Amino acid sequence: MKRIGVLTSGGDSPGMNAAIRAVVRKAIYHNLEVYGIYYGYQGLINGDIEKMEIGSVGDIIHRGGTKLYTARCEEFKTKEGQLKGIEQLNKFGIEALVVIGGDGSFRGAEKLTEHGFPTIGVPGTIDNDIPGTDFTIGFDTALNTVIDAVDKIRDTATSHERTYVIEVMGRDAGDLALWAGLADGAETIMIPEVNEDMEEIIKRLKRGHDRGKKHSIILVAEGVGSGVEIGQQIQDKTDLETRVTVLGHIQRGGTPTAADRVLASRLAAKAVELLLVGEKGQMVGIENNKLVYHPINQALKKKKSLDQEMYQLSKELSI
Ligand code: ADP
């Protein structure tokens, strides 16, 4: 193998740049040529492809976002779109591909492998919702962004004796809400994996208030429902003055933490190693701080399971 490609796809996450850098440098270290594909699968179909040198990835390890840009591409969900992509890869003499992205991007990578084009997935998403890895690139940074925001909201919550509902990202997985909740001592965590009765939550809030609690922080993962609606319900059913903050896209950006830069570098370099030994259709991951890999198609069939011990702990500590 002489030439590989790399792209970022789907939602961006902090640390993707560190991953691109590691793919490029690791490949060049092993005498491979590397081509960057801009705008994910859309750029692949369009042939928006450029050779990358050691210097192409200089000065990006500390930056959020992705130097290769990212996109969503409906056409790539069709067989025709996928074959167009492979045609472009062949045109540029690219023999294998590293795809950095979330589960949607992995479905695209799996399709490429099914069509006979060797592809390896690197998990990059702030949601931490990919099975087969303890952590995804960007989760730690997003978590710290959430904590920073909740700390600030807590100050005003205490001053005004208010109840705050804070909606964080996480459509299918509640990891951001759960970890931030534990790190921030939230009174209640609402996550998609657990179907908790609203009446129970309201009872708990009232109990806390009667006991003299000055404020409450409720972290809601977006997959549970709208934070605004949940805030309204609480306001209607209690006498508590309730405010809602939807953190939104600030969770996606920012300087990647050391943990994300290191994780991205390790996972992306491992992806290149796998291509060098002829692997394909795999995703790299980290489990118990060891680099691992699993077939993408198996990972896509599963749902990441909730860490029950952590969830239980969050309940016990927020009594
Ligand atoms: P993420 O990778 O962050 O989960 P998306 O779910 O938006 O983001 O997926 C990113 C892109 O991956 C899509 O725009 C599409 O081009 C490609 N993709 C998603 N699902 C499939 C699929 N089933 N087959 C082929 N490509 C897919």
Tab-separated table of N, CA and C and ligand atoms in Angstrom, residues 9-11 41 71-74 76-78 82 101-109 111 124-125, ligand 1:
chain	number	residue	atom	x	y	z
A	9	SER	N	-16.256	13.530	9.110
A	9	SER	CA	-17.642	13.518	8.617
A	9	SER	C	-18.635	13.669	9.764
A	10	GLY	N	-19.825	14.149	9.440
A	10	GLY	CA	-20.885	14.292	10.452
A	10	GLY	C	-20.613	15.458	11.381
A	11	GLY	N	-21.068	15.332	12.618
A	11	GLY	CA	-20.863	16.416	13.592
A	11	GLY	C	-19.396	16.535	13.958
A	41	TYR	N	-18.037	12.962	3.143
A	41	TYR	CA	-18.425	12.154	1.965
A	41	TYR	C	-18.853	13.034	0.794
A	71	ALA	N	-19.223	17.592	6.617
A	71	ALA	CA	-20.503	17.835	5.943
A	71	ALA	C	-21.417	16.655	6.195
A	72	ARG	N	-22.685	16.884	5.932
A	72	ARG	CA	-23.613	15.756	5.889
A	72	ARG	C	-23.964	15.567	4.419
A	73	CYS	N	-24.091	14.349	3.975
A	73	CYS	CA	-24.259	14.090	2.543
A	73	CYS	C	-25.284	12.983	2.330
A	74	GLU	N	-26.482	13.373	1.939
A	74	GLU	CA	-27.554	12.396	1.707
A	74	GLU	C	-27.202	11.451	0.559
A	76	PHE	N	-24.558	10.132	-0.266
A	76	PHE	CA	-23.663	9.027	0.073
A	76	PHE	C	-24.417	7.858	0.715
A	77	LYS	N	-25.672	8.091	1.090
A	77	LYS	CA	-26.461	6.987	1.656
A	77	LYS	C	-26.955	6.060	0.545
A	78	THR	N	-26.812	6.496	-0.701
A	78	THR	CA	-27.239	5.647	-1.821
A	78	THR	C	-26.029	4.903	-2.389
A	82	GLN	N	-22.097	6.114	-3.133
A	82	GLN	CA	-20.928	5.398	-2.593
A	82	GLN	C	-19.972	5.004	-3.722
A	101	GLY	N	-15.343	10.148	12.594
A	101	GLY	CA	-16.704	10.659	12.758
A	101	GLY	C	-17.517	9.818	13.713
A	102	GLY	N	-18.824	10.032	13.691
A	102	GLY	CA	-19.726	9.324	14.591
A	102	GLY	C	-20.371	8.121	13.917
A	103	ASP	N	-21.464	7.642	14.490
A	103	ASP	CA	-22.038	6.385	13.982
A	103	ASP	C	-22.568	6.509	12.554
A	104	GLY	N	-23.113	7.677	12.194
A	104	GLY	CA	-23.558	7.874	10.808
A	104	GLY	C	-22.393	7.716	9.849
A	105	SER	N	-21.297	8.359	10.184
A	105	SER	CA	-20.093	8.283	9.344
A	105	SER	C	-19.586	6.843	9.264
A	106	PHE	N	-19.731	6.123	10.368
A	106	PHE	CA	-19.299	4.719	10.380
A	106	PHE	C	-20.160	3.870	9.440
A	107	ARG	N	-21.438	4.218	9.319
A	107	ARG	CA	-22.297	3.481	8.374
A	107	ARG	C	-21.788	3.672	6.952
A	108	GLY	N	-21.362	4.887	6.656
A	108	GLY	CA	-20.761	5.156	5.340
A	108	GLY	C	-19.477	4.361	5.158
A	109	ALA	N	-18.647	4.324	6.206
A	109	ALA	CA	-17.377	3.587	6.144
A	109	ALA	C	-17.637	2.103	5.925
A	111	LYS	N	-20.165	0.810	4.403
A	111	LYS	CA	-20.594	0.635	3.001
A	111	LYS	C	-19.382	0.564	2.080
A	124	GLY	N	-15.166	9.842	16.537
A	124	GLY	CA	-15.092	11.257	16.917
A	124	GLY	C	-16.490	11.810	17.064
A	125	THR	N	-16.925	12.007	18.283
A	125	THR	CA	-18.231	12.612	18.558
A	125	THR	C	-18.271	13.008	20.032
B	1	ADP	P1	-22.265	11.367	12.635
B	1	ADP	O1	-21.158	10.683	11.898
B	1	ADP	O2	-21.765	12.495	13.482
B	1	ADP	O3	-23.152	10.388	13.373
B	1	ADP	P2	-24.370	11.713	10.609
B	1	ADP	O4	-25.284	10.722	11.222
B	1	ADP	O5	-24.929	12.989	10.118
B	1	ADP	O6	-23.159	12.143	11.571
B	1	ADP	O7	-23.637	10.985	9.381
B	1	ADP	C1	-22.665	11.656	8.616
B	1	ADP	C2	-22.735	11.233	7.188
B	1	ADP	O8	-22.444	9.832	7.069
B	1	ADP	C3	-24.094	11.381	6.506
B	1	ADP	O9	-24.356	12.686	6.086
B	1	ADP	C4	-23.941	10.451	5.318
B	1	ADP	O10	-23.174	11.036	4.304
B	1	ADP	C5	-23.103	9.295	5.943
B	1	ADP	N1	-24.033	8.214	6.325
B	1	ADP	C6	-24.879	8.171	7.388
B	1	ADP	N2	-25.625	7.050	7.384
B	1	ADP	C7	-25.247	6.356	6.283
B	1	ADP	C8	-25.645	5.103	5.711
B	1	ADP	N3	-26.585	4.355	6.269
B	1	ADP	N4	-25.027	4.713	4.562
B	1	ADP	C9	-24.074	5.466	4.001
B	1	ADP	N5	-23.664	6.647	4.489
B	1	ADP	C10	-24.228	7.089	5.607
